[in-house]
Amino acid sequence: MPETTLSRPIPVVRLIVLDSLRRVLILKRAIGGMGGGCWCLPGGKIDYGETAEQAASRELEEEIGLTPTALRFVCYQDSLPIAPGKMHCINLYFECTAERKPILNGESTESAWIGPADLKNYEIAFRNNLGLERYWEETSSVPPGKENHTSKSGE
């Protein structure tokens, strides 16, 4: 029987997928699901008996039909509950590259490739904006002059 309130943190993977210009892929969540209408990084919950790396690969395949290359752990982020009984996630951020264009499943309706200056233009779910801000601050991964070149698909 499912618990009526969440009493333990949930481990989650989030993927910072980079393109050849080192922009990051974000997905627009479908209306009706968690985070509906907002943008987020690909990712999801780690299944019982699965490593974080296995979950990262599985989630990327499920959500956008890609296999990650050069998967690398970046950082973790505590996402404390916003209210009693709400979800407490421990986000494990991984960086990877992708060799081809993403193919969206039913969880997302659009995708976009963004740089640091673009983040303010998107309503980000699951506090992924905090993870992205930390990533960009720590890695300075976007080459100068590329950070404002947003590319959208799936409209």
Tab-separated table of N, CA and C in Angstrom:
chain	number	residue	atom	x	y	z
A	1	MET	N	0.850	-1.185	0.000
A	1	MET	CA	0.000	0.000	0.000
A	1	MET	C	0.889	1.240	0.000
A	2	PRO	N	0.634	2.208	-0.879
A	2	PRO	CA	1.476	3.402	-0.936
A	2	PRO	C	1.326	4.256	0.312
A	3	GLU	N	2.420	4.925	0.685
A	3	GLU	CA	2.391	5.840	1.816
A	3	GLU	C	1.572	7.067	1.452
A	4	THR	N	0.847	7.616	2.432
A	4	THR	CA	0.053	8.814	2.170
A	4	THR	C	0.900	10.075	2.249
A	5	THR	N	2.001	10.029	3.019
A	5	THR	CA	2.933	11.146	3.051
A	5	THR	C	4.322	10.606	2.769
A	6	LEU	N	5.151	11.437	2.212
A	6	LEU	CA	6.516	11.035	1.904
A	6	LEU	C	7.377	11.258	3.137
A	7	SER	N	8.073	10.202	3.570
A	7	SER	CA	8.862	10.314	4.785
A	7	SER	C	10.358	10.179	4.544
A	8	ARG	N	10.754	9.928	3.301
A	8	ARG	CA	12.172	9.775	2.991
A	8	ARG	C	12.506	10.523	1.702
A	9	PRO	N	13.752	10.978	1.595
A	9	PRO	CA	14.181	11.625	0.345
A	9	PRO	C	14.147	10.637	-0.822
A	10	ILE	N	13.944	11.165	-2.007
A	10	ILE	CA	13.891	10.361	-3.228
A	10	ILE	C	15.120	10.691	-4.075
A	11	PRO	N	15.935	9.672	-4.396
A	11	PRO	CA	17.096	9.946	-5.257
A	11	PRO	C	16.664	10.102	-6.710
A	12	VAL	N	17.163	11.162	-7.330
A	12	VAL	CA	16.780	11.519	-8.695
A	12	VAL	C	18.041	11.842	-9.490
A	13	VAL	N	18.061	11.464	-10.767
A	13	VAL	CA	19.154	11.875	-11.655
A	13	VAL	C	18.661	12.981	-12.568
A	14	ARG	N	19.544	13.916	-12.869
A	14	ARG	CA	19.282	14.999	-13.820
A	14	ARG	C	20.457	15.048	-14.782
A	15	LEU	N	20.142	15.141	-16.079
A	15	LEU	CA	21.184	15.118	-17.095
A	15	LEU	C	21.386	16.471	-17.730
A	16	ILE	N	22.613	16.929	-17.691
A	16	ILE	CA	23.029	18.150	-18.363
A	16	ILE	C	23.611	17.686	-19.692
A	17	VAL	N	22.749	17.648	-20.710
A	17	VAL	CA	23.128	17.160	-22.039
A	17	VAL	C	23.653	18.344	-22.841
A	18	LEU	N	24.876	18.222	-23.325
A	18	LEU	CA	25.527	19.303	-24.064
A	18	LEU	C	25.523	19.025	-25.564
A	19	ASP	N	25.321	20.080	-26.356
A	19	ASP	CA	25.464	19.951	-27.803
A	19	ASP	C	26.872	20.388	-28.201
A	20	SER	N	27.138	20.462	-29.488
A	20	SER	CA	28.482	20.807	-29.966
A	20	SER	C	28.886	22.240	-29.615
A	21	LEU	N	27.897	23.111	-29.319
A	21	LEU	CA	28.185	24.484	-28.893
A	21	LEU	C	28.212	24.609	-27.368
A	22	ARG	N	28.074	23.472	-26.689
A	22	ARG	CA	28.063	23.376	-25.224
A	22	ARG	C	26.849	24.050	-24.597
A	23	ARG	N	25.762	24.118	-25.369
A	23	ARG	CA	24.478	24.542	-24.809
A	23	ARG	C	23.860	23.328	-24.126
A	24	VAL	N	22.920	23.573	-23.210
A	24	VAL	CA	22.282	22.521	-22.422
A	24	VAL	C	20.857	22.295	-22.920
A	25	LEU	N	20.478	21.017	-23.012
A	25	LEU	CA	19.134	20.629	-23.436
A	25	LEU	C	18.163	20.719	-22.264
A	26	ILE	N	17.039	21.424	-22.477
A	26	ILE	CA	15.936	21.409	-21.520
A	26	ILE	C	14.680	20.954	-22.250
A	27	LEU	N	13.749	20.402	-21.486
A	27	LEU	CA	12.507	19.856	-22.034
A	27	LEU	C	11.306	20.555	-21.415
A	28	LYS	N	10.286	20.819	-22.229
A	28	LYS	CA	9.039	21.390	-21.715
A	28	LYS	C	8.104	20.245	-21.366
A	29	ARG	N	7.717	20.180	-20.090
A	29	ARG	CA	6.870	19.093	-19.593
A	29	ARG	C	5.446	19.233	-20.139
A	30	ALA	N	4.850	18.100	-20.468
A	30	ALA	CA	3.472	18.076	-20.956
A	30	ALA	C	2.514	18.511	-19.843
A	31	ILE	N	1.457	19.205	-20.221
A	31	ILE	CA	0.419	19.614	-19.268
A	31	ILE	C	-0.227	18.352	-18.705
A	32	GLY	N	-0.497	18.374	-17.403
A	32	GLY	CA	-1.161	17.242	-16.764
A	32	GLY	C	-0.222	16.377	-15.939
A	33	GLY	N	1.070	16.443	-16.215
A	33	GLY	CA	2.036	15.687	-15.434
A	33	GLY	C	2.717	16.576	-14.411
A	34	MET	N	3.621	15.991	-13.654
A	34	MET	CA	4.390	16.780	-12.686
A	34	MET	C	5.177	17.858	-13.434
A	35	GLY	N	5.116	19.079	-12.950
A	35	GLY	CA	5.836	20.181	-13.588
A	35	GLY	C	5.252	20.581	-14.929
A	36	GLY	N	3.992	20.231	-15.187
A	36	GLY	CA	3.353	20.480	-16.471
A	36	GLY	C	3.465	21.916	-16.939
A	37	GLY	N	3.906	22.095	-18.192
A	37	GLY	CA	4.036	23.414	-18.787
A	37	GLY	C	5.347	24.111	-18.476
A	38	CYS	N	6.129	23.550	-17.570
A	38	CYS	CA	7.429	24.140	-17.215
A	38	CYS	C	8.543	23.355	-17.900
A	39	TRP	N	9.735	23.892	-17.827
A	39	TRP	CA	10.915	23.293	-18.442
A	39	TRP	C	11.778	22.620	-17.393
A	40	CYS	N	12.495	21.573	-17.796
A	40	CYS	CA	13.391	20.880	-16.873
A	40	CYS	C	14.476	20.143	-17.647
A	41	LEU	N	15.440	19.658	-16.913
A	41	LEU	CA	16.459	18.788	-17.491
A	41	LEU	C	15.889	17.386	-17.630
A	42	PRO	N	16.361	16.605	-18.604
A	42	PRO	CA	15.957	15.200	-18.651
A	42	PRO	C	16.384	14.514	-17.357
A	43	GLY	N	15.603	13.548	-16.925
A	43	GLY	CA	15.965	12.795	-15.729
A	43	GLY	C	14.757	12.222	-15.038
A	44	GLY	N	14.994	11.611	-13.896
A	44	GLY	CA	13.919	11.005	-13.130
A	44	GLY	C	14.455	10.204	-11.965
A	45	LYS	N	13.556	9.468	-11.330
A	45	LYS	CA	13.883	8.715	-10.118
A	45	LYS	C	14.785	7.519	-10.422
A	46	ILE	N	15.636	7.226	-9.471
A	46	ILE	CA	16.480	6.033	-9.546
A	46	ILE	C	15.648	4.861	-9.051
A	47	ASP	N	15.566	3.800	-9.834
A	47	ASP	CA	14.816	2.612	-9.453
A	47	ASP	C	15.600	1.770	-8.447
A	48	TYR	N	14.868	1.021	-7.636
A	48	TYR	CA	15.499	0.116	-6.667
A	48	TYR	C	16.420	-0.861	-7.401
A	49	GLY	N	17.639	-1.039	-6.888
A	49	GLY	CA	18.596	-1.964	-7.483
A	49	GLY	C	19.343	-1.410	-8.686
A	50	GLU	N	19.177	-0.140	-8.968
A	50	GLU	CA	19.789	0.501	-10.121
A	50	GLU	C	20.837	1.499	-9.630
A	51	THR	N	21.980	1.575	-10.301
A	51	THR	CA	22.969	2.591	-9.959
A	51	THR	C	22.518	3.934	-10.523
A	52	ALA	N	23.106	4.998	-10.013
A	52	ALA	CA	22.783	6.333	-10.523
A	52	ALA	C	23.143	6.437	-12.002
A	53	GLU	N	24.274	5.863	-12.394
A	53	GLU	CA	24.689	5.896	-13.802
A	53	GLU	C	23.712	5.127	-14.690
A	54	GLN	N	23.253	3.977	-14.209
A	54	GLN	CA	22.256	3.207	-14.973
A	54	GLN	C	20.961	3.994	-15.106
A	55	ALA	N	20.542	4.656	-14.033
A	55	ALA	CA	19.317	5.467	-14.079
A	55	ALA	C	19.473	6.618	-15.066
A	56	ALA	N	20.642	7.255	-15.076
A	56	ALA	CA	20.880	8.363	-16.003
A	56	ALA	C	20.754	7.880	-17.451
A	57	SER	N	21.357	6.756	-17.758
A	57	SER	CA	21.267	6.201	-19.119
A	57	SER	C	19.835	5.817	-19.467
A	58	ARG	N	19.141	5.157	-18.547
A	58	ARG	CA	17.757	4.737	-18.790
A	58	ARG	C	16.851	5.937	-19.005
A	59	GLU	N	16.953	6.929	-18.145
A	59	GLU	CA	16.092	8.111	-18.257
A	59	GLU	C	16.325	8.855	-19.575
A	60	LEU	N	17.568	8.965	-19.989
A	60	LEU	CA	17.859	9.659	-21.245
A	60	LEU	C	17.265	8.900	-22.428
A	61	GLU	N	17.367	7.591	-22.397
A	61	GLU	CA	16.779	6.765	-23.462
A	61	GLU	C	15.258	6.879	-23.456
A	62	GLU	N	14.635	6.797	-22.279
A	62	GLU	CA	13.179	6.872	-22.169
A	62	GLU	C	12.634	8.237	-22.580
A	63	GLU	N	13.294	9.304	-22.145
A	63	GLU	CA	12.748	10.647	-22.359
A	63	GLU	C	13.060	11.249	-23.713
A	64	ILE	N	14.253	10.954	-24.259
A	64	ILE	CA	14.611	11.583	-25.531
A	64	ILE	C	15.254	10.637	-26.543
A	65	GLY	N	15.230	9.337	-26.265
A	65	GLY	CA	15.721	8.356	-27.224
A	65	GLY	C	17.209	8.401	-27.495
A	66	LEU	N	18.004	8.860	-26.519
A	66	LEU	CA	19.445	8.971	-26.716
A	66	LEU	C	20.215	8.144	-25.689
A	67	THR	N	21.386	7.714	-26.082
A	67	THR	CA	22.324	7.074	-25.179
A	67	THR	C	23.395	8.106	-24.845
A	68	PRO	N	23.636	8.343	-23.558
A	68	PRO	CA	24.632	9.371	-23.217
A	68	PRO	C	26.051	8.923	-23.554
A	69	THR	N	26.878	9.869	-23.963
A	69	THR	CA	28.298	9.613	-24.154
A	69	THR	C	29.052	10.487	-23.163
A	70	ALA	N	30.164	9.994	-22.695
A	70	ALA	CA	31.016	10.730	-21.749
A	70	ALA	C	30.241	11.153	-20.507
A	71	LEU	N	29.474	10.234	-19.927
A	71	LEU	CA	28.690	10.516	-18.723
A	71	LEU	C	29.633	10.803	-17.552
A	72	ARG	N	29.404	11.955	-16.879
A	72	ARG	CA	30.275	12.376	-15.785
A	72	ARG	C	29.444	13.003	-14.672
A	73	PHE	N	29.635	12.529	-13.433
A	73	PHE	CA	28.953	13.115	-12.282
A	73	PHE	C	29.463	14.532	-12.060
A	74	VAL	N	28.537	15.468	-11.797
A	74	VAL	CA	28.889	16.875	-11.613
A	74	VAL	C	28.716	17.309	-10.157
A	75	CYS	N	27.508	17.129	-9.622
A	75	CYS	CA	27.222	17.588	-8.263
A	75	CYS	C	25.885	17.013	-7.808
A	76	TYR	N	25.572	17.245	-6.543
A	76	TYR	CA	24.241	16.892	-6.055
A	76	TYR	C	23.576	18.144	-5.507
A	77	GLN	N	22.253	18.054	-5.361
A	77	GLN	CA	21.473	19.187	-4.853
A	77	GLN	C	20.345	18.633	-4.008
A	78	ASP	N	20.205	19.139	-2.787
A	78	ASP	CA	19.043	18.806	-1.963
A	78	ASP	C	17.883	19.696	-2.381
A	79	SER	N	16.770	19.083	-2.723
A	79	SER	CA	15.546	19.838	-2.988
A	79	SER	C	14.579	19.500	-1.858
A	80	LEU	N	14.624	20.330	-0.837
A	80	LEU	CA	13.804	20.084	0.349
A	80	LEU	C	12.328	20.287	0.032
A	81	PRO	N	11.443	19.653	0.798
A	81	PRO	CA	10.007	19.788	0.539
A	81	PRO	C	9.552	21.246	0.627
A	82	ILE	N	8.664	21.627	-0.286
A	82	ILE	CA	8.137	22.992	-0.264
A	82	ILE	C	6.999	23.129	0.744
A	83	ALA	N	6.469	21.982	1.219
A	83	ALA	CA	5.412	21.949	2.235
A	83	ALA	C	5.451	20.568	2.898
A	84	PRO	N	4.918	20.447	4.106
A	84	PRO	CA	4.899	19.142	4.765
A	84	PRO	C	4.234	18.079	3.876
A	85	GLY	N	4.859	16.913	3.805
A	85	GLY	CA	4.312	15.816	3.013
A	85	GLY	C	4.652	15.863	1.538
A	86	LYS	N	5.273	16.959	1.086
A	86	LYS	CA	5.668	17.070	-0.322
A	86	LYS	C	7.007	16.382	-0.536
A	87	MET	N	7.365	16.219	-1.781
A	87	MET	CA	8.549	15.465	-2.155
A	87	MET	C	9.850	16.149	-1.736
A	88	HIS	N	10.747	15.352	-1.183
A	88	HIS	CA	12.115	15.773	-0.866
A	88	HIS	C	13.026	14.958	-1.772
A	89	CYS	N	13.647	15.621	-2.729
A	89	CYS	CA	14.512	14.931	-3.691
A	89	CYS	C	15.969	15.243	-3.437
A	90	ILE	N	16.805	14.270	-3.716
A	90	ILE	CA	18.241	14.473	-3.778
A	90	ILE	C	18.602	14.298	-5.247
A	91	ASN	N	18.898	15.425	-5.902
A	91	ASN	CA	19.201	15.429	-7.337
A	91	ASN	C	20.683	15.166	-7.561
A	92	LEU	N	20.986	14.174	-8.379
A	92	LEU	CA	22.353	13.861	-8.771
A	92	LEU	C	22.511	14.323	-10.219
A	93	TYR	N	23.344	15.332	-10.435
A	93	TYR	CA	23.516	15.918	-11.760
A	93	TYR	C	24.680	15.252	-12.490
A	94	PHE	N	24.417	14.854	-13.726
A	94	PHE	CA	25.420	14.260	-14.594
A	94	PHE	C	25.525	15.086	-15.867
A	95	GLU	N	26.732	15.254	-16.352
A	95	GLU	CA	26.973	15.906	-17.640
A	95	GLU	C	27.220	14.813	-18.678
A	96	CYS	N	26.714	15.023	-19.886
A	96	CYS	CA	26.981	14.095	-20.983
A	96	CYS	C	26.813	14.824	-22.307
A	97	THR	N	27.187	14.173	-23.352
A	97	THR	CA	26.941	14.695	-24.692
A	97	THR	C	26.000	13.736	-25.402
A	98	ALA	N	25.422	14.212	-26.470
A	98	ALA	CA	24.516	13.399	-27.276
A	98	ALA	C	24.925	13.534	-28.729
A	99	GLU	N	24.817	12.450	-29.452
A	99	GLU	CA	25.303	12.412	-30.830
A	99	GLU	C	24.269	12.843	-31.875
A	100	ARG	N	23.003	12.879	-31.480
A	100	ARG	CA	21.981	13.232	-32.472
A	100	ARG	C	20.850	14.013	-31.813
A	101	LYS	N	19.879	14.406	-32.618
A	101	LYS	CA	18.744	15.197	-32.169
A	101	LYS	C	17.845	14.366	-31.232
A	102	PRO	N	17.338	14.974	-30.156
A	102	PRO	CA	16.450	14.236	-29.250
A	102	PRO	C	15.101	13.921	-29.889
A	103	ILE	N	14.542	12.786	-29.501
A	103	ILE	CA	13.199	12.382	-29.910
A	103	ILE	C	12.357	12.366	-28.640
A	104	LEU	N	11.382	13.258	-28.532
A	104	LEU	CA	10.605	13.417	-27.309
A	104	LEU	C	9.590	12.294	-27.122
A	105	ASN	N	9.403	11.876	-25.857
A	105	ASN	CA	8.314	10.955	-25.537
A	105	ASN	C	7.112	11.786	-25.093
A	106	GLY	N	6.069	11.156	-24.579
A	106	GLY	CA	4.853	11.862	-24.191
A	106	GLY	C	4.980	12.740	-22.965
A	107	GLU	N	6.096	12.648	-22.232
A	107	GLU	CA	6.280	13.469	-21.035
A	107	GLU	C	6.620	14.917	-21.371
A	108	SER	N	7.138	15.146	-22.573
A	108	SER	CA	7.582	16.491	-22.972
A	108	SER	C	6.996	16.871	-24.323
A	109	THR	N	6.801	18.180	-24.526
A	109	THR	CA	6.216	18.662	-25.776
A	109	THR	C	7.193	19.454	-26.633
A	110	GLU	N	8.260	19.975	-26.022
A	110	GLU	CA	9.258	20.769	-26.740
A	110	GLU	C	10.623	20.535	-26.125
A	111	SER	N	11.646	20.896	-26.893
A	111	SER	CA	12.998	20.912	-26.354
A	111	SER	C	13.668	22.209	-26.774
A	112	ALA	N	14.675	22.617	-26.007
A	112	ALA	CA	15.444	23.822	-26.332
A	112	ALA	C	16.873	23.625	-25.861
A	113	TRP	N	17.796	24.222	-26.601
A	113	TRP	CA	19.211	24.242	-26.221
A	113	TRP	C	19.507	25.641	-25.719
A	114	ILE	N	19.973	25.754	-24.469
A	114	ILE	CA	20.151	27.066	-23.858
A	114	ILE	C	21.550	27.248	-23.263
A	115	GLY	N	21.918	28.515	-23.120
A	115	GLY	CA	23.115	28.916	-22.396
A	115	GLY	C	22.711	29.670	-21.146
A	116	PRO	N	23.666	30.072	-20.332
A	116	PRO	CA	23.361	30.744	-19.062
A	116	PRO	C	22.459	31.967	-19.197
A	117	ALA	N	22.670	32.793	-20.205
A	117	ALA	CA	21.876	34.012	-20.360
A	117	ALA	C	20.431	33.720	-20.751
A	118	ASP	N	20.159	32.518	-21.239
A	118	ASP	CA	18.803	32.154	-21.673
A	118	ASP	C	17.916	31.655	-20.538
A	119	LEU	N	18.512	31.218	-19.438
A	119	LEU	CA	17.773	30.563	-18.359
A	119	LEU	C	16.615	31.414	-17.853
A	120	LYS	N	16.802	32.720	-17.766
A	120	LYS	CA	15.764	33.619	-17.242
A	120	LYS	C	14.505	33.641	-18.113
A	121	ASN	N	14.600	33.164	-19.346
A	121	ASN	CA	13.459	33.184	-20.272
A	121	ASN	C	12.547	31.963	-20.143
A	122	TYR	N	12.867	31.063	-19.219
A	122	TYR	CA	12.126	29.812	-19.083
A	122	TYR	C	11.670	29.619	-17.642
A	123	GLU	N	10.440	29.108	-17.492
A	123	GLU	CA	9.951	28.729	-16.170
A	123	GLU	C	10.444	27.310	-15.918
A	124	ILE	N	11.359	27.152	-14.987
A	124	ILE	CA	12.040	25.881	-14.758
A	124	ILE	C	11.402	25.139	-13.586
A	125	ALA	N	11.128	23.860	-13.777
A	125	ALA	CA	10.529	23.002	-12.752
A	125	ALA	C	11.612	22.294	-11.945
A	126	PHE	N	11.197	21.747	-10.819
A	126	PHE	CA	12.003	20.842	-9.999
A	126	PHE	C	13.299	21.482	-9.497
A	127	ARG	N	13.339	22.798	-9.456
A	127	ARG	CA	14.529	23.540	-9.017
A	127	ARG	C	15.768	23.230	-9.855
A	128	ASN	N	15.553	22.771	-11.073
A	128	ASN	CA	16.681	22.494	-11.971
A	128	ASN	C	17.465	23.754	-12.298
A	129	ASN	N	16.828	24.928	-12.187
A	129	ASN	CA	17.546	26.179	-12.427
A	129	ASN	C	18.708	26.340	-11.446
A	130	LEU	N	18.527	25.893	-10.208
A	130	LEU	CA	19.600	26.000	-9.221
A	130	LEU	C	20.779	25.107	-9.598
A	131	GLY	N	20.486	23.910	-10.080
A	131	GLY	CA	21.543	23.012	-10.525
A	131	GLY	C	22.269	23.552	-11.741
A	132	LEU	N	21.517	24.121	-12.684
A	132	LEU	CA	22.145	24.699	-13.880
A	132	LEU	C	23.009	25.905	-13.535
A	133	GLU	N	22.502	26.765	-12.677
A	133	GLU	CA	23.286	27.935	-12.271
A	133	GLU	C	24.599	27.504	-11.619
A	134	ARG	N	24.529	26.508	-10.762
A	134	ARG	CA	25.741	25.987	-10.113
A	134	ARG	C	26.685	25.391	-11.137
A	135	TYR	N	26.129	24.611	-12.069
A	135	TYR	CA	26.950	23.984	-13.108
A	135	TYR	C	27.697	25.045	-13.917
A	136	TRP	N	26.971	26.038	-14.403
A	136	TRP	CA	27.610	27.074	-15.219
A	136	TRP	C	28.624	27.882	-14.412
A	137	GLU	N	28.320	28.137	-13.156
A	137	GLU	CA	29.253	28.883	-12.314
A	137	GLU	C	30.547	28.093	-12.100
A	138	GLU	N	30.413	26.783	-11.869
A	138	GLU	CA	31.585	25.967	-11.555
A	138	GLU	C	32.381	25.533	-12.777
A	139	THR	N	31.725	25.436	-13.921
A	139	THR	CA	32.430	24.899	-15.089
A	139	THR	C	32.714	25.927	-16.166
A	140	SER	N	31.986	27.024	-16.150
A	140	SER	CA	32.113	28.004	-17.242
A	140	SER	C	32.125	27.269	-18.576
A	141	SER	N	31.126	26.387	-18.759
A	141	SER	CA	31.114	25.456	-19.884
A	141	SER	C	30.717	26.067	-21.216
A	142	VAL	N	30.155	27.266	-21.207
A	142	VAL	CA	29.686	27.835	-22.457
A	142	VAL	C	30.742	28.796	-22.997
A	143	PRO	N	31.241	28.564	-24.208
A	143	PRO	CA	32.248	29.464	-24.769
A	143	PRO	C	31.696	30.877	-24.933
A	144	PRO	N	32.533	31.905	-24.803
A	144	PRO	CA	32.077	33.287	-24.984
A	144	PRO	C	31.412	33.478	-26.346
A	145	GLY	N	30.307	34.206	-26.340
A	145	GLY	CA	29.595	34.482	-27.583
A	145	GLY	C	28.553	33.442	-27.945
A	146	LYS	N	28.497	32.312	-27.232
A	146	LYS	CA	27.539	31.253	-27.567
A	146	LYS	C	26.362	31.211	-26.604
A	147	GLU	N	26.449	31.911	-25.475
A	147	GLU	CA	25.466	31.751	-24.419
A	147	GLU	C	24.073	32.269	-24.761
A	148	ASN	N	23.902	33.073	-25.778
A	148	ASN	CA	22.584	33.604	-26.113
A	148	ASN	C	21.952	32.935	-27.325
A	149	HIS	N	22.523	31.874	-27.822
A	149	HIS	CA	22.020	31.220	-29.025
A	149	HIS	C	21.087	30.072	-28.648
A	150	THR	N	19.819	30.404	-28.425
A	150	THR	CA	18.815	29.417	-28.050
A	150	THR	C	18.280	28.754	-29.313
A	151	SER	N	17.997	27.473	-29.194
A	151	SER	CA	17.412	26.720	-30.294
A	151	SER	C	16.272	25.880	-29.749
A	152	LYS	N	15.055	26.057	-30.284
A	152	LYS	CA	13.870	25.321	-29.843
A	152	LYS	C	13.437	24.333	-30.906
A	153	SER	N	12.822	23.246	-30.420
A	153	SER	CA	12.195	22.298	-31.355
A	153	SER	C	10.917	21.787	-30.733
A	154	GLY	N	10.084	21.117	-31.511
A	154	GLY	CA	8.867	20.496	-31.018
A	154	GLY	C	7.678	21.415	-30.944
A	155	GLU	N	7.744	22.605	-31.507
A	155	GLU	CA	6.607	23.523	-31.420
A	155	GLU	C	5.518	23.138	-32.390
